[in-house]
C-alpha positions as semicolon CSV with decimal commas, in nm:
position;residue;x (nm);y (nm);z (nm)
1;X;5,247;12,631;8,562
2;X;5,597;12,533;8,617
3;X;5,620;12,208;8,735
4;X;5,972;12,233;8,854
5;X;6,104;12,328;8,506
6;X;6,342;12,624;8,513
7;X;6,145;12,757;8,196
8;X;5,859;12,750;8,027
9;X;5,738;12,880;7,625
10;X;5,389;12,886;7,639
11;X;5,235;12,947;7,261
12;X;5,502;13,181;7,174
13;X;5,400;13,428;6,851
14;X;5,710;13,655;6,699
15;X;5,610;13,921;6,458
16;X;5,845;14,119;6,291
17;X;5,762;14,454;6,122
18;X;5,849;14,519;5,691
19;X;5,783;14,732;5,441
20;X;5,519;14,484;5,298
21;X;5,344;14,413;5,667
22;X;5,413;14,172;5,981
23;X;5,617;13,874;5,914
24;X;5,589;13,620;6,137
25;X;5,940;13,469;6,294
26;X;5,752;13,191;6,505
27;X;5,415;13,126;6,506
28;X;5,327;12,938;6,784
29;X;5,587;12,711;6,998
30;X;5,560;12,567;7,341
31;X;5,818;12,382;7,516
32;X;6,033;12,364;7,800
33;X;6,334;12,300;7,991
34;X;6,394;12,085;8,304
35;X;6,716;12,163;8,565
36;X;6,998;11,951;8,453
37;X;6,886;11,887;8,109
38;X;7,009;12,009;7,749
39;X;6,741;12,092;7,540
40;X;6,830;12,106;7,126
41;X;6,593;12,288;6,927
42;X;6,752;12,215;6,564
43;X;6,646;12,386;6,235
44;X;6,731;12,538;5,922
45;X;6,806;12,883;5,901
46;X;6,465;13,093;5,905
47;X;6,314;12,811;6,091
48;X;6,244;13,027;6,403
49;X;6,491;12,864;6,654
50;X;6,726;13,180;6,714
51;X;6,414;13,350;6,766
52;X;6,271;13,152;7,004
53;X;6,590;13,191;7,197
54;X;6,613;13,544;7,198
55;X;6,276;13,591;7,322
56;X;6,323;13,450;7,631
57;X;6,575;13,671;7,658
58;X;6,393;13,939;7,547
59;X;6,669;14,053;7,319
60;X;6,409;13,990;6,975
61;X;6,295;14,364;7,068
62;X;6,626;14,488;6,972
63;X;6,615;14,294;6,634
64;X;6,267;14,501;6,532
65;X;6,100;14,191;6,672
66;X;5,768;14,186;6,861
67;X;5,671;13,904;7,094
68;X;5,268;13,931;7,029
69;X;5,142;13,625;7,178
70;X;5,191;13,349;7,457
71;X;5,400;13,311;7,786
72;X;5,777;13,305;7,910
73;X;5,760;13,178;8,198
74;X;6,142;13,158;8,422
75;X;6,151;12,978;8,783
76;X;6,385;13,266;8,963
77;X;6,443;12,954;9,219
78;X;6,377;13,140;9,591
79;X;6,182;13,497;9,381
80;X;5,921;13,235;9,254
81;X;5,820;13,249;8,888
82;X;5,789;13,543;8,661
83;X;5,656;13,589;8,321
84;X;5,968;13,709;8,131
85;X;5,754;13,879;7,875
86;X;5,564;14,090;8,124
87;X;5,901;14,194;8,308
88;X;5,971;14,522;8,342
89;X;6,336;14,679;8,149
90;X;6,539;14,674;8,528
91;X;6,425;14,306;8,612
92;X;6,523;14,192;8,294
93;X;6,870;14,347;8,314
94;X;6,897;14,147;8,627
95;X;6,817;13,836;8,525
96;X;7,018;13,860;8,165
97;X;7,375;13,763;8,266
98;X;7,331;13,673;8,607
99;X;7,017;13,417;8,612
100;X;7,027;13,316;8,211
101;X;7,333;13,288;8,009
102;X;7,389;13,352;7,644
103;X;7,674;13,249;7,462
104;X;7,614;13,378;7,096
105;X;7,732;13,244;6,714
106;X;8,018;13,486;6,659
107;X;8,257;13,518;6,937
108;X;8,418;13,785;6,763
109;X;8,103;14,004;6,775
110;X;8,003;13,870;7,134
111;X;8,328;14,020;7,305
112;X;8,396;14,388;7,289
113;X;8,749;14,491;7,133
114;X;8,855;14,743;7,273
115;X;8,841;14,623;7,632
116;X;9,080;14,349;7,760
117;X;8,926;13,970;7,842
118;X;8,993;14,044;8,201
119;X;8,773;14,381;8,198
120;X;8,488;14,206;8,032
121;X;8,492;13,885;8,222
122;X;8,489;14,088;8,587
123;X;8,236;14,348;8,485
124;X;7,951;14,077;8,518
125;X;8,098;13,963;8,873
126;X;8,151;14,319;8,973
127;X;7,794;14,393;8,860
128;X;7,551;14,113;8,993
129;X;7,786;13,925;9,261
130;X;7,861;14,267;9,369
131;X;8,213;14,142;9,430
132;X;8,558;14,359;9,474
133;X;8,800;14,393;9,211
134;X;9,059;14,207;9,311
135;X;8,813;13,895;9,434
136;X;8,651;13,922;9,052
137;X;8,999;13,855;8,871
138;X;9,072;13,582;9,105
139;X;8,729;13,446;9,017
140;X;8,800;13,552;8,640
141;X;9,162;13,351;8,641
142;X;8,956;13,063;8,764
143;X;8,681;13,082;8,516
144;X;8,956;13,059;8,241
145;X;9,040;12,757;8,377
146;X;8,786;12,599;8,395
147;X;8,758;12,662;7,983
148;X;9,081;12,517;7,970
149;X;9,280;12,835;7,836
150;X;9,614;12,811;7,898
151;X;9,787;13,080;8,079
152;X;9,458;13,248;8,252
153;X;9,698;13,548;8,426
154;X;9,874;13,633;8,104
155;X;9,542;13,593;7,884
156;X;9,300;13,856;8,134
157;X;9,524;14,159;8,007
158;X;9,501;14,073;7,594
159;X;9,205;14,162;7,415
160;X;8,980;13,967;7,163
161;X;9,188;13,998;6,850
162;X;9,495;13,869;7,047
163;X;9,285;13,534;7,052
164;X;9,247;13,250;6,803
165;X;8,877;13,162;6,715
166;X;8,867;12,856;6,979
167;X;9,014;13,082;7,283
168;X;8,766;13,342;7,159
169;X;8,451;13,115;7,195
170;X;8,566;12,987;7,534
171;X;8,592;13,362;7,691
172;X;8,226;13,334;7,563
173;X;8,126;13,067;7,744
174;X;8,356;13,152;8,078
175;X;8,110;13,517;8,061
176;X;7,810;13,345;8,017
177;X;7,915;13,070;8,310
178;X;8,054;13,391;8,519
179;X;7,740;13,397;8,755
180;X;7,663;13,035;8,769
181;X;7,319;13,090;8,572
182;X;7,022;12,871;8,621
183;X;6,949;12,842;8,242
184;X;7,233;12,870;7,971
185;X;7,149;12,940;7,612
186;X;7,330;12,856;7,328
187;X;7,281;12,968;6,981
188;X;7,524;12,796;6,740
189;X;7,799;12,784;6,972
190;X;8,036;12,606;6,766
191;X;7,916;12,641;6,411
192;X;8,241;12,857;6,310
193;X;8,512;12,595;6,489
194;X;8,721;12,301;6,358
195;X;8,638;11,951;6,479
196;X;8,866;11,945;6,741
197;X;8,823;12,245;6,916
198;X;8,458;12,193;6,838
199;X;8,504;11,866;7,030
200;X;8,615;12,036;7,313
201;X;8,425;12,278;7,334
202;X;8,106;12,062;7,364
203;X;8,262;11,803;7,572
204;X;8,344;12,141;7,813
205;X;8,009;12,263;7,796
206;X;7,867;11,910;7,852
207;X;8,113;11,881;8,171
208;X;8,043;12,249;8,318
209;X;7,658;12,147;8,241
210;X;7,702;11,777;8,495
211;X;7,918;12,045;8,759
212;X;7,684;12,279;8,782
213;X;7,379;12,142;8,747
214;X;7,252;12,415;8,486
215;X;6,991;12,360;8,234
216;X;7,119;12,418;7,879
217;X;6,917;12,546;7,570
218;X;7,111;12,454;7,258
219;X;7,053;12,595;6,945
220;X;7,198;12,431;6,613
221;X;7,123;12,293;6,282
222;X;7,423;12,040;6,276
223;X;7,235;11,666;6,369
224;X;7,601;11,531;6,482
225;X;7,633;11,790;6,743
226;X;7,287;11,714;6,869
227;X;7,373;11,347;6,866
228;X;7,643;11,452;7,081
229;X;7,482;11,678;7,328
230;X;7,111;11,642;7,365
231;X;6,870;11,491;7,594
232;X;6,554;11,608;7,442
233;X;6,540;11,771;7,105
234;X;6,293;11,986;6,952
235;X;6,253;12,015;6,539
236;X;6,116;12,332;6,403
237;X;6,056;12,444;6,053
238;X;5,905;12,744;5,923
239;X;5,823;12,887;6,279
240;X;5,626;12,585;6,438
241;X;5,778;12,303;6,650
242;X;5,674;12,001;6,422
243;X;5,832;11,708;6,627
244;X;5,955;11,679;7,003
245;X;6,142;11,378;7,194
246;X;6,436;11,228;7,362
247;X;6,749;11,224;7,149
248;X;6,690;10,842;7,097
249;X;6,329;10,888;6,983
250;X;6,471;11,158;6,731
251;X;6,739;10,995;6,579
252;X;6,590;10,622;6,554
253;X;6,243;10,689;6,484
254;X;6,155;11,003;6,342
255;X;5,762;11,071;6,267
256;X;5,777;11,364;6,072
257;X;5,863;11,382;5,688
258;X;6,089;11,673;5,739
259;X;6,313;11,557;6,040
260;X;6,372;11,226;5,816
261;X;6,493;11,467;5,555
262;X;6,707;11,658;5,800
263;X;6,869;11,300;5,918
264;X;6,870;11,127;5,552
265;X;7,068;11,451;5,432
266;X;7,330;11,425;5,705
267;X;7,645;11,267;5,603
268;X;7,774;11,019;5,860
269;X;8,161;10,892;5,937
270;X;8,190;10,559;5,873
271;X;7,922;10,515;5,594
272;X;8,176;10,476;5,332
273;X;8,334;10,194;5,502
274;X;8,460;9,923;5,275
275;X;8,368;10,137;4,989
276;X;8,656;10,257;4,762
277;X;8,515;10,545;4,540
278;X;8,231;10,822;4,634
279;X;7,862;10,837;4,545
280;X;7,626;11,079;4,601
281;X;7,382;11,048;4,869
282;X;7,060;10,924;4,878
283;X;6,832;11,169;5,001
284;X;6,477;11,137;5,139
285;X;6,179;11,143;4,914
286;X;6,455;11,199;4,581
287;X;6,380;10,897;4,354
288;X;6,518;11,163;4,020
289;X;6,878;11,169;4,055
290;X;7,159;10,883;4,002
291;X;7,373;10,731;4,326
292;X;7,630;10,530;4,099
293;X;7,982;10,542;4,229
294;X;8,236;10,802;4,046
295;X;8,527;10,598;3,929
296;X;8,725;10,899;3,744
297;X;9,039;10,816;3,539
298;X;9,387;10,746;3,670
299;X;9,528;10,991;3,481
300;X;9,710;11,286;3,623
301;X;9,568;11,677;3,550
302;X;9,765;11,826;3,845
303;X;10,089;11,774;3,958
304;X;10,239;11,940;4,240
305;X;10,578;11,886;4,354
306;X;10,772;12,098;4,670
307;X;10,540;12,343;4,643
308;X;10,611;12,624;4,956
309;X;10,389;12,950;5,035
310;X;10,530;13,174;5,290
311;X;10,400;13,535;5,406
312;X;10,625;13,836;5,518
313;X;10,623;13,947;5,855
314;X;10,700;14,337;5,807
315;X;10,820;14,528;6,127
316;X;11,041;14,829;6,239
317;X;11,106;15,163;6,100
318;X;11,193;15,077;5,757
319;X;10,895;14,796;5,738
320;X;11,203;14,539;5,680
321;X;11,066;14,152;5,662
322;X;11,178;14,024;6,056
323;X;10,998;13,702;5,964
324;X;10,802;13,452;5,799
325;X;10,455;13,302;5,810
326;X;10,538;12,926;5,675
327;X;10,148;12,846;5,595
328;X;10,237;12,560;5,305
329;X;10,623;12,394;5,384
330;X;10,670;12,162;5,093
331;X;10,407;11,991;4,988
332;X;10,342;11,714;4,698
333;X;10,011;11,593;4,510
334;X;9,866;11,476;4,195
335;X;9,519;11,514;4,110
336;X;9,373;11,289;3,823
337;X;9,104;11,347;3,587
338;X;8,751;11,329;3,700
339;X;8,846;11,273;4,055
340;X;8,852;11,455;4,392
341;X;9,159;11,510;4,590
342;X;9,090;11,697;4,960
343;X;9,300;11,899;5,169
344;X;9,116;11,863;5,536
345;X;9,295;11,989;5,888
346;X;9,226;12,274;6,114
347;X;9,173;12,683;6,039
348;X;9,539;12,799;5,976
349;X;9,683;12,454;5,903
350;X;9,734;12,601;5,528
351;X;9,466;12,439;5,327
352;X;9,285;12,773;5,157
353;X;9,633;12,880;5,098
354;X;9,741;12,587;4,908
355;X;9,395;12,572;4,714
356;X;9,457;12,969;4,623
357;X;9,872;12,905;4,499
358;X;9,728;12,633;4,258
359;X;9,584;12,929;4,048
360;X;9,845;13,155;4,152
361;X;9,578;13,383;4,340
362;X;9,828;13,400;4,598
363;X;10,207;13,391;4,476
364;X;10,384;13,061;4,583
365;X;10,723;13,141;4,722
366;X;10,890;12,851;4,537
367;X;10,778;12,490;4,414
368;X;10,635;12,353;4,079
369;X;10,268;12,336;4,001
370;X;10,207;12,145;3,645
371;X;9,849;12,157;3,518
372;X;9,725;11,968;3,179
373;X;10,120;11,940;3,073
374;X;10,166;12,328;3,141
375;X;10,387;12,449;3,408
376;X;10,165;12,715;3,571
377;X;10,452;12,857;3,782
378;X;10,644;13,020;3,498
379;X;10,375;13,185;3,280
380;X;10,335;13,527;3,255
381;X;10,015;13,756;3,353
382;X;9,855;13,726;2,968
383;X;9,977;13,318;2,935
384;X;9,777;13,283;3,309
385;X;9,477;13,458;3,213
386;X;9,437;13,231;2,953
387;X;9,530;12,905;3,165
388;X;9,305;13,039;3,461
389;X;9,021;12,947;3,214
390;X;9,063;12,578;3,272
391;X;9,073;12,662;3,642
392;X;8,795;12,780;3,866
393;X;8,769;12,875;4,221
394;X;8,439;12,860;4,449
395;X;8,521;13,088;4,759
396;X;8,342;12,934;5,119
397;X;8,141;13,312;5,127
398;X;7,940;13,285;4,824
399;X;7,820;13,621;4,935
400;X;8,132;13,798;4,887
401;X;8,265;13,660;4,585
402;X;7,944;13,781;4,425
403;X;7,856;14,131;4,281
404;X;7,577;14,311;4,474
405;X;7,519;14,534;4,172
406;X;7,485;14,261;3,890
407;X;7,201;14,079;3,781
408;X;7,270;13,647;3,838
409;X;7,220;13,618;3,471
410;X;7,490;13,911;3,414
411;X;7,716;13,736;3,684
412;X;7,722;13,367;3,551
413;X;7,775;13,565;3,163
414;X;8,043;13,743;3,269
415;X;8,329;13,486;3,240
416;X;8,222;13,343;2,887
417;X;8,246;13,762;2,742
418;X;8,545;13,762;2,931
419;X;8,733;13,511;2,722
420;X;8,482;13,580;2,402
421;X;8,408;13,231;2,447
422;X;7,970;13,299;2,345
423;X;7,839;13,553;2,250
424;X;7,461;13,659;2,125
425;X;7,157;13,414;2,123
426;X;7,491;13,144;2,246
427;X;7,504;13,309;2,555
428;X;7,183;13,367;2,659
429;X;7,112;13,018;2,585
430;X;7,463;12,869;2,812
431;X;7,319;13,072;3,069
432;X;6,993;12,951;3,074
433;X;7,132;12,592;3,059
434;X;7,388;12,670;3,400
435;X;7,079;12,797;3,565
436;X;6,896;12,437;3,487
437;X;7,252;12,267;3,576
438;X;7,241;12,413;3,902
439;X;6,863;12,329;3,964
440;X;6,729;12,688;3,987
441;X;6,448;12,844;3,814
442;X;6,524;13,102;3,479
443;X;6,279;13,320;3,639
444;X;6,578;13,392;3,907
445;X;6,799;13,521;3,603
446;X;6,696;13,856;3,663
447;X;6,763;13,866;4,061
448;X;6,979;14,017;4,244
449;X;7,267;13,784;4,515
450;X;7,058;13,941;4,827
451;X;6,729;13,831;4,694
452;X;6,878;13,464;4,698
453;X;6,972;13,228;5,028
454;X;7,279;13,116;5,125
455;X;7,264;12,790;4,968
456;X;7,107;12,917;4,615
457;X;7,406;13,181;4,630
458;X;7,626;12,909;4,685
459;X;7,431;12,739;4,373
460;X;7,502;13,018;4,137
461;X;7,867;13,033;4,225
462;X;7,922;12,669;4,075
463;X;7,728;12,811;3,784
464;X;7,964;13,085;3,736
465;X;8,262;12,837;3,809
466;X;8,094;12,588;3,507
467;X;8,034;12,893;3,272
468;X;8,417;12,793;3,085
469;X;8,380;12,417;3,079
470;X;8,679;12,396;3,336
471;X;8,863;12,079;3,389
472;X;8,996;12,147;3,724
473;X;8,738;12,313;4,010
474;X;8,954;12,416;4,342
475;X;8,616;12,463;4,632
476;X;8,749;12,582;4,953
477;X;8,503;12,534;5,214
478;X;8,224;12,558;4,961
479;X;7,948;12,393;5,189
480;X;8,045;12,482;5,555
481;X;7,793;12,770;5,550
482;X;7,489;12,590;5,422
483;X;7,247;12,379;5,635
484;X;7,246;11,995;5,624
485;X;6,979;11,959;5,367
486;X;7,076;12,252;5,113
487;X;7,466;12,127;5,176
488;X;7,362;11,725;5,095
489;X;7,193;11,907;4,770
490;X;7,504;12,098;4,667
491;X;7,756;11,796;4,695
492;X;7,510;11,587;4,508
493;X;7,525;11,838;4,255
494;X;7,942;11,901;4,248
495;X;7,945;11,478;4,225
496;X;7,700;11,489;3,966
497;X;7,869;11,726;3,732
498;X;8,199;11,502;3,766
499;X;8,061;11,219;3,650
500;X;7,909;11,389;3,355
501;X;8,147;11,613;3,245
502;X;8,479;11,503;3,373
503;X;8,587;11,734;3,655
504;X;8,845;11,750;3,846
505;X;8,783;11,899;4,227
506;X;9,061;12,023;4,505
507;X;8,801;11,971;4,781
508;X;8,929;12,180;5,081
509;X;8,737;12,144;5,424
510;X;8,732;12,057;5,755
511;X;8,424;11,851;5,778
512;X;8,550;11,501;5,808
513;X;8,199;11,306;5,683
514;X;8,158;11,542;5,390
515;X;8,519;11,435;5,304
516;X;8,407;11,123;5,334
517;X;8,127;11,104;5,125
518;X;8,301;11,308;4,833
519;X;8,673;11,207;4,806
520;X;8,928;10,973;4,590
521;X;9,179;11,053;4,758
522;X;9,239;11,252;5,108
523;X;9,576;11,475;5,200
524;X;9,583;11,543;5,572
525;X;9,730;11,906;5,718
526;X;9,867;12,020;5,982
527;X;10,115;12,295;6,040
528;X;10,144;12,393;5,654
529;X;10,274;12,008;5,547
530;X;10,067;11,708;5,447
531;X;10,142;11,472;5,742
532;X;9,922;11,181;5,592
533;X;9,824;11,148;5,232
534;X;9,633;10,871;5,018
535;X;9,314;10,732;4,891
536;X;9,022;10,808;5,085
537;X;8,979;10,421;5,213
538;X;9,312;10,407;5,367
539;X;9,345;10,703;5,513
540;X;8,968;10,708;5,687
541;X;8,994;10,284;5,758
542;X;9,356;10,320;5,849
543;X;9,521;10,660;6,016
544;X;9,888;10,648;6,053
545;X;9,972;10,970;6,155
546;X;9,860;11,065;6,519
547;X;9,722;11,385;6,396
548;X;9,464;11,225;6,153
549;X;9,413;10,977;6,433
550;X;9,297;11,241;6,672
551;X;9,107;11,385;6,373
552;X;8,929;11,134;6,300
553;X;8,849;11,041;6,717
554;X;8,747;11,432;6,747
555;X;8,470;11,392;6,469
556;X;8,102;11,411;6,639
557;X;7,911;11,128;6,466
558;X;7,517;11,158;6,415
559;X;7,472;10,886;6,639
560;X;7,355;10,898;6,992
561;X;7,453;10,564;7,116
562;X;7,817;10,657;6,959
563;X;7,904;10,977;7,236
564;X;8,256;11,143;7,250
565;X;8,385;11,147;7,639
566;X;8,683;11,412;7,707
567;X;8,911;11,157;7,790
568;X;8,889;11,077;7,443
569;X;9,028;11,395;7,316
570;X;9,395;11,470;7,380
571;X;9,484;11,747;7,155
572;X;9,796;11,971;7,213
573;X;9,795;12,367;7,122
574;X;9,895;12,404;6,746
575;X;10,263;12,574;6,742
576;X;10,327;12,895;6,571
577;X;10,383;12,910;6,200
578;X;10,577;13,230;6,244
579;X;10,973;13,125;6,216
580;X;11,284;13,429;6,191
581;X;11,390;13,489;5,825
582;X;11,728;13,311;5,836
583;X;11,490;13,006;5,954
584;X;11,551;12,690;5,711
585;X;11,306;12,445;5,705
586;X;11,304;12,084;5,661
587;X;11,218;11,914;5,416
588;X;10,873;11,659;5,396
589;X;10,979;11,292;5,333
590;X;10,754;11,006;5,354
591;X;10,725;10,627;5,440
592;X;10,501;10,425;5,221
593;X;10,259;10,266;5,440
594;X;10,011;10,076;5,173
595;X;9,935;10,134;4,817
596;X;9,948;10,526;4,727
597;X;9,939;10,596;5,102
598;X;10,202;10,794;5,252
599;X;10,288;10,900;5,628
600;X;10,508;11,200;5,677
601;X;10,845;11,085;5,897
602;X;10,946;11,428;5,931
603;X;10,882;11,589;6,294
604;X;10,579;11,777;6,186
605;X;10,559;11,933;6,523
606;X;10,262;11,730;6,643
């Protein structure tokens, strides 16, 4: 029975149908959700929350799932309560949309591209509130509004692609708010977002949540957001719910081994305080590896000076250039030997870019990039092969920078035959010994990048970045992907090789506590220039620039008691890095502020 909740997951059982017999997604959850309330059920991936989700909505069926066992029972407020799994294909249409919201992972896939926002926004209205056209835009204009997208009249005729990520995910969550729902669910909602526009989002959702009184089911594996959001939170691994309590409960006293390892592995603002140089982290139940500090050496390996990146903008008859994308405007760095410098800011601020012109993957437009007393700029094709040797790259999709085709073993090889560095009984043996670096077992030698997670993937790409003894590792975005526990592993790992062998890391990301936890020094950007740069201490105990300040506010810490209000976010929209050809830039200059830490004084736009 109900007991006032809206719903209620009685002993829910998820088989899914393979080759080698029924797999089981979740095996057998109960829980529910009261009006007013945000439920988190957090997880790793393949821990059965998604699917949990989906069942209620019924939408596992489409995914070759098959709900074989328990109850879903939804509170249809005046239509009394009805078993969701028992409801017939017309009811359920009915209720999806209109009585239960969804707003899914990937904006991009959730919205349809070839129809405008406006079109897609109304169709729900026009459907379920059975209202007229013209009342369904007005409603639709107001919807955007409420999202906070600027320009609602202007933004109904564009379509998806017209969007940036951020206005994408709030069209989501205007459909999914378009009938007012009684439940809302909410898989991941902000996984693929930057801090701040993560910020908002949740701080929107939270608000829209207290407004409307709807129930929220939220469905993440990131234990900041949780802190953020929750009221109750559920834990699941491996398809059973193995802990349940208030967000409090959760987060101060945690009864079961694994949600201590899920909160032990999460890397948490402010720990680093009064600390000058990184260490790995200690994780839960891990007595094997070290957590000394990382001093590295104060002398340079990289030195960049003015270095600028700028795209063509081709348009017309004759594809003439009629402008520029300015995605790095003159920037400056050194990195020294065994140490990490990061690049951190929002998606387009120019960070990957930078990373990639280092080793000349992308062509810098002008500049000087010096690397081990060689000036990287001016070699030629045959002189960079050889340099890009002491240079590796580890790309945020390990998926993609991997070769479907090609055995592990014949992937992490491949760079040493490259350069005839081993050969023979050598190789097989260097292999072997990047496969034990990287903490996975030989036997997985002979598998194949699909038969792998995300996280091992990710594992064997550092491998394959190792395989040349490199001095200088550029990771953009390496761990974003990866769940708390498999990311804590991964960094622990990238730290450990520097102090052992000596590495040098360009750490590019957005995620301000991994930053934290890894870097010497910290470059902040926004708008293609590095408005704040310095060591790690200073910049994280003492912002100067009001960008990193509002950074730093926007970060969700994995702290209950420590909540983010809106009022405490104040960001403006980013300006366009598009500017006409004839368009001359300024150039950066900097105040010293403190030892080695210097704040942009040019108008950086923010």
């Amino acid at each position: 029975m109900l007991d006032n909740a809206i719903a209620s997951i009685e002993n829910l059982r998820v088989e899914f149908q393979t080759k080698d017999g029924p797999v089981v997604g979740v095996e057998d959850v109960s829980f529910q959700v009261n009006p007013g309330e945000t439920v988190c059920i957090v997880g790793e991936s393949g821990s059965g929350k998604s699917v949990s989700s989906l069942s209620l909505m019924r939408l596992v069926e489409f995914g070759g799932g098959e709900i074989t066992g328990g109850r879903l029972l939804f509170d249809r407020k005046d239509l009394g309560e009805a078993d969701l799994r028992a409801t017939d294909k017309d009811l359920m249409r009915t209720i999806r949309g209109n009585e239960i919201g969804m707003i899914f992972q990937e904006p991009m896939t959730a919205l349809n591209p070839v129809f405008t926002v406006g079109k897609q926004l109304t169709e729900g209205l026009r459907l379920h509130k059975k209202l007229s056209k013209s009342d369904a835009e007005a409603r639709a204009i107001e919807l955007l509004r409420e999202v906070r997208i600027p320009e609602p009249e202007r933004r109904l005729h564009q379509y998806p692609h017209e969007l940036s990520g951020g206005m994408r995910q709030r069209v989501v969550i205007a459909m999914a708010m378009a009938c007012e729902p009684r439940l809302l669910i909410a898989d991941e909602p902000t996984t693929a977002l930057d801090v701040t526009i993560q910020a908002e989002i949740l701080a929107l959702m939270d608000r829209l949540k207290r407004e409307t009184g709807t129930a929220v089911m939220f469905i993440t594996h990131d234990m900041a957001v949780v802190a953020q959001m929750a009221d109750r939170v559920i834990v699941m691994f491996r398809g059973n719910k193995v802990e349940e309590g208030t967000v409090e409960e959760i987060f101060e006293n945690p009864q079961h081994d694994y949600t201590k390892a899920l909160l032990a592995a999460v890397p948490k603002l402010g720990e680093m305080t009064g600390t000058d140089i990184p260490s790995p982290m200690k994780l839960f139940g891990d007595d094997t590896h070290s957590t000394d500090p990382i001093p590295g050496t104060n002398e340079p390996i990289l030195t960049v000076k003015n270095l600028v990146t700028r795209f063509p903008v081709k348009g017309g008859l004759m594809r003439r250039t009629v402008a520029n994308v300015h995605a790095v405007e003159d920037i400056s760095f050194t990195v020294n030997k065994g140490q990490t410098l990061s690049l951190v800011g929002e998606s387009g601020c120019g960070k990957s870019t930078a990373g990639r012109s280092l080793l000349r993957l992308v062509e810098p437009t002008s500049g000087h990039v010096e690397f081990d007393g060689q000036d990287i700029i001016s070699l030629n094709p045959k002189e960079m092969h050889k340099a890009r040797q002491e240079m590796q790259m580890i790309f945020q999709d390990p998926f993609a920078s991997l070769n479907p085709q090609m055995m592990l073993m014949d992937q992490v090889s491949e760079p040493m035959r490259n350069y005839g560095t081993h050969s023979g009984a050598d190789l097989q043996k260097r292999v072997e010994m990047l496969f034990d670096r990287v903490e996975l077992p030989r036997s997985f030698m002979r598998r194949y990048p699909h038969e792998l997670s995300g996280g091992q993937r990710q594992r064997i790409a550092i491998a394959r970045a190792l395989a040349l003894n490199p001095k200088l590792i550029v990771s953009d975005e390496a761990v974003s992907a990866l769940d708390v526990s498999v990311q804590a592993q991964v960094l622990n790992l990238m730290m450990e090789l520097q102090a052992e062998l000596g590495i040098s890391y360009v750490f590019i990301s957005h995620d301000m506590a991994v930053v934290e936890r890894v870097s010497h020094y910290v470059g902040v950007m926004y708008l293609g220039r590095i408005v704040e740069i310095g060591p790690r201490r200073a910049v994280f105990e003492d912002p100067r620039h009001p960008y990193t300040q509002a950074l730093m506010k926007a970060v969700p810490i994995a702290d209950p008691r420590q909540r983010k209000s809106e009022k405490d976010l104040n960001f403006k929209p980013i300006p366009s890095p598009i500017h006409p050809v004839d368009y001359e830039a300024a150039p950066s200059e900097y105040e010293e502020v403190g030892p080695e830490h210097f704040v942009l004084t040019t108008d950086s736009g923010y």
